[in-house]
mmCIF file of C-alpha atoms in Angstrom:
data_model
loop_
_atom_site.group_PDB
_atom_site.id
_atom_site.type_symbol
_atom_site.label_atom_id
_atom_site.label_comp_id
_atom_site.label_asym_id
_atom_site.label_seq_id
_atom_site.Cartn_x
_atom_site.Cartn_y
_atom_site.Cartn_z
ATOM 1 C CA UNK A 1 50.497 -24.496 -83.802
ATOM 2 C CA UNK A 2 54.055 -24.422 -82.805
ATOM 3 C CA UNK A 3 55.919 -27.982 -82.767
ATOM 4 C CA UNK A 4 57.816 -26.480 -79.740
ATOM 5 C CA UNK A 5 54.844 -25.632 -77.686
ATOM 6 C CA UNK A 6 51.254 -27.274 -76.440
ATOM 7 C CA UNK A 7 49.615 -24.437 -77.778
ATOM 8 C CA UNK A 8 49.992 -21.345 -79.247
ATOM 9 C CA UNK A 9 48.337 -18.783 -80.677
ATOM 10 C CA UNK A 10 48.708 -15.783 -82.384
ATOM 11 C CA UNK A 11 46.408 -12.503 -83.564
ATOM 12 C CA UNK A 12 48.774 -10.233 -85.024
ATOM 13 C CA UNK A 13 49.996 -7.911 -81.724
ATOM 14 C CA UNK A 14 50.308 -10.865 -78.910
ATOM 15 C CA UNK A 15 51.681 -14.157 -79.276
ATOM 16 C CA UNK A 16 50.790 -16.648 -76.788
ATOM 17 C CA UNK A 17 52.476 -20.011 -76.289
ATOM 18 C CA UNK A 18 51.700 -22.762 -73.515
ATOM 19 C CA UNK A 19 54.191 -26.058 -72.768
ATOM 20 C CA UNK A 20 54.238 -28.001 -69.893
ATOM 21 C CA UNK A 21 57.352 -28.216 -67.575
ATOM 22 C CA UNK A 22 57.751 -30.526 -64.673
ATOM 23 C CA UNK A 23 54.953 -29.373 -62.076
ATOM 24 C CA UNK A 24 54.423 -25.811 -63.649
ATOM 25 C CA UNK A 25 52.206 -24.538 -67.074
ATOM 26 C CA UNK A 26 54.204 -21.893 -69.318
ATOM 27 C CA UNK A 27 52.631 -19.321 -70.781
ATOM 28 C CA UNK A 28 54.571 -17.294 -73.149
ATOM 29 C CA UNK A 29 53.107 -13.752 -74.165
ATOM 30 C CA UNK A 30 54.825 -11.965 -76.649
ATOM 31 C CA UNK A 31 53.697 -8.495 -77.879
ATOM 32 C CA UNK A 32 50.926 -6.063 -76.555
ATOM 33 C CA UNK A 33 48.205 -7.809 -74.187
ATOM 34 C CA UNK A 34 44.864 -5.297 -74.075
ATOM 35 C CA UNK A 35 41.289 -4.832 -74.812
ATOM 36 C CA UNK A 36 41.518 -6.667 -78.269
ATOM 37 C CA UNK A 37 44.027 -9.197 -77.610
ATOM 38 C CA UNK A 38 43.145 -10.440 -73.401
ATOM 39 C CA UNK A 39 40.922 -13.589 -74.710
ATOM 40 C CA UNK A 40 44.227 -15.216 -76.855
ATOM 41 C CA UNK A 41 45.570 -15.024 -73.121
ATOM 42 C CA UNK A 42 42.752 -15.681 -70.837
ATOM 43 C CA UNK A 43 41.904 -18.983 -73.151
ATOM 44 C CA UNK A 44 44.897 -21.018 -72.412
ATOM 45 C CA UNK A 45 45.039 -19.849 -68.892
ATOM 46 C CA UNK A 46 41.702 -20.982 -68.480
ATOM 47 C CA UNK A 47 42.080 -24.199 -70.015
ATOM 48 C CA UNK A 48 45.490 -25.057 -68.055
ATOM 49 C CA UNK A 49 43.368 -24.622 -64.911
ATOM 50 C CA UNK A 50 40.821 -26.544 -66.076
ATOM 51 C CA UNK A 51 43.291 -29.731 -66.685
ATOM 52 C CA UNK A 52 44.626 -29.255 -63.205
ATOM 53 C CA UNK A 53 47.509 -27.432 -63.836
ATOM 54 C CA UNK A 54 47.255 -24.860 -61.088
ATOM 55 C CA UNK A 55 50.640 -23.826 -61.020
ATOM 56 C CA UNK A 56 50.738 -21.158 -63.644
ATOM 57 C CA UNK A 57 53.905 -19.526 -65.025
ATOM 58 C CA UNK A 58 53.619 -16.692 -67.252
ATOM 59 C CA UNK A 59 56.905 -15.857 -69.278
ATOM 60 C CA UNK A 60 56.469 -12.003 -69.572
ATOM 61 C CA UNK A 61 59.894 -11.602 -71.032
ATOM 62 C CA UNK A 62 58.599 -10.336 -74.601
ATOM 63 C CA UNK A 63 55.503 -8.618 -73.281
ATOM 64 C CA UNK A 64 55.880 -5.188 -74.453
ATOM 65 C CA UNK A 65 52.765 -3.765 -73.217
ATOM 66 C CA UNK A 66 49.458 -4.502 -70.448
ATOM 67 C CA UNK A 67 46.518 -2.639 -70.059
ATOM 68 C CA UNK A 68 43.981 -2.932 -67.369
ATOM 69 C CA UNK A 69 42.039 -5.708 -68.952
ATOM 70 C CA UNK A 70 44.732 -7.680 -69.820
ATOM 71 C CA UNK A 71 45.937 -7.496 -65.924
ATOM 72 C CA UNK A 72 42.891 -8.129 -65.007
ATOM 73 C CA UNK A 73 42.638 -11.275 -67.259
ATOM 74 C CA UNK A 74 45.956 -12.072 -64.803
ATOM 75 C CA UNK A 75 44.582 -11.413 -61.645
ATOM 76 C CA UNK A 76 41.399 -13.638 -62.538
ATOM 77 C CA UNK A 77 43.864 -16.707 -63.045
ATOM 78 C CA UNK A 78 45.428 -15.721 -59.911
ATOM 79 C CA UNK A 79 41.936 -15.666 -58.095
ATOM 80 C CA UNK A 80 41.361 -19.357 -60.023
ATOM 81 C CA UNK A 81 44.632 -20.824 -59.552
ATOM 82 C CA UNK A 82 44.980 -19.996 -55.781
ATOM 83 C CA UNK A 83 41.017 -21.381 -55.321
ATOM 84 C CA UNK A 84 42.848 -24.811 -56.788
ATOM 85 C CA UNK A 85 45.684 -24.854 -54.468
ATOM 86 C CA UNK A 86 48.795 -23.411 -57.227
ATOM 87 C CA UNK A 87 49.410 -19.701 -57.853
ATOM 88 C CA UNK A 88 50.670 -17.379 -60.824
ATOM 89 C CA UNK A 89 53.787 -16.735 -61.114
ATOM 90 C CA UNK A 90 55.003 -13.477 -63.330
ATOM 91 C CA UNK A 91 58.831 -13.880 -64.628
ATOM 92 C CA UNK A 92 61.210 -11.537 -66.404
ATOM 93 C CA UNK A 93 58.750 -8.418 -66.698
ATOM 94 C CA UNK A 94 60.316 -5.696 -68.919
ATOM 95 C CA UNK A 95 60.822 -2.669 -66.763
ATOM 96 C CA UNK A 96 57.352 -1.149 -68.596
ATOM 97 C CA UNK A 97 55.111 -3.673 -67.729
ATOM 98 C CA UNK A 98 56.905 -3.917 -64.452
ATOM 99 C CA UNK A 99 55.698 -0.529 -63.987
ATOM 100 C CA UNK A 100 52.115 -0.739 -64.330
ATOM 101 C CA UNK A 101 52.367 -3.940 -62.071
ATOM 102 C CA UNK A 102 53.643 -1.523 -59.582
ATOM 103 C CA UNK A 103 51.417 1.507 -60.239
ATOM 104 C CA UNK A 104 48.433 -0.719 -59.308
ATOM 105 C CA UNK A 105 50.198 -2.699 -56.668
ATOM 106 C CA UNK A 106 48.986 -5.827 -58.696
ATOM 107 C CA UNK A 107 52.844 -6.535 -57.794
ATOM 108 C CA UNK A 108 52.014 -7.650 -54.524
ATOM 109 C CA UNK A 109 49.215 -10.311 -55.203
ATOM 110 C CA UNK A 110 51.801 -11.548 -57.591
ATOM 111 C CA UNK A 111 54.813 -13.742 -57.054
ATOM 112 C CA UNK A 112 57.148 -11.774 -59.467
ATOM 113 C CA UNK A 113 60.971 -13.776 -60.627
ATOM 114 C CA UNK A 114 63.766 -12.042 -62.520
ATOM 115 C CA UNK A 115 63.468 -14.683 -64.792
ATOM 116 C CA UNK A 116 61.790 -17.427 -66.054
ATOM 117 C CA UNK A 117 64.669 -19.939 -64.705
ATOM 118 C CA UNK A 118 63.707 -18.867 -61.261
ATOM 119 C CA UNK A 119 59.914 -18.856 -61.366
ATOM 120 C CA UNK A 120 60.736 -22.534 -62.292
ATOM 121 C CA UNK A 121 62.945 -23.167 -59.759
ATOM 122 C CA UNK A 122 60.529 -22.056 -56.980
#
């Protein structure tokens, strides 16, 4: 476990690291989020909702790569966070992910920041 972090995790192709700031849960993902590597992320997403932390932000700035699974692991927090009253919140998407966010109009059941300085000051 990081010293910087809540949590974190790591299986070789995603890194995933949670804190705690102010009203919102961070989620860091780092690497390629798929078939093989969508439980290190739905876990912690899972288990911030689970605590009450509702308000989910997901730092996408270092996600290189989402498949279908692992967007669907995001649009089940979605579905669970807006049941509990918060929301997910996607920040500073890489233009690649961005894309398949917009292929599948996922974009639009997300609330999508530039960056992870905005999502925060929503």
């Amino acid at each position: 476990m990081d010293r910087q972090t809540v949590g974190s995790a790591n299986r070789g192709r995603l890194q995933v690291e949670v804190r705690t700031e102010g009203r919102s849960e961070v989620v860091t993902v780092a690497g390629e989020l798929d078939h093989h590597t969508a439980e290190l992320l739905r876990a912690p997403l899972d288990e911030a909702l689970e605590k009450g932390r509702a308000r989910l932000v997901i730092d996408c700035s270092h996600l290189e790569f989402c498949d279908s699974t692992g967007l669907n692991v995001l649009l089940g927090a979605r579905l669970k966070a807006d049941a509990a009253g918060g929301g997910v919140h996607l920040a500073g998407m890489l233009p690649v992910v961005a894309r398949v966010f917009e292929i599948t109009g996922a974009d639009a059941v997300f609330t999508v920041h530039a960056s992870l300085q905005d999502a925060l000051a929503d």
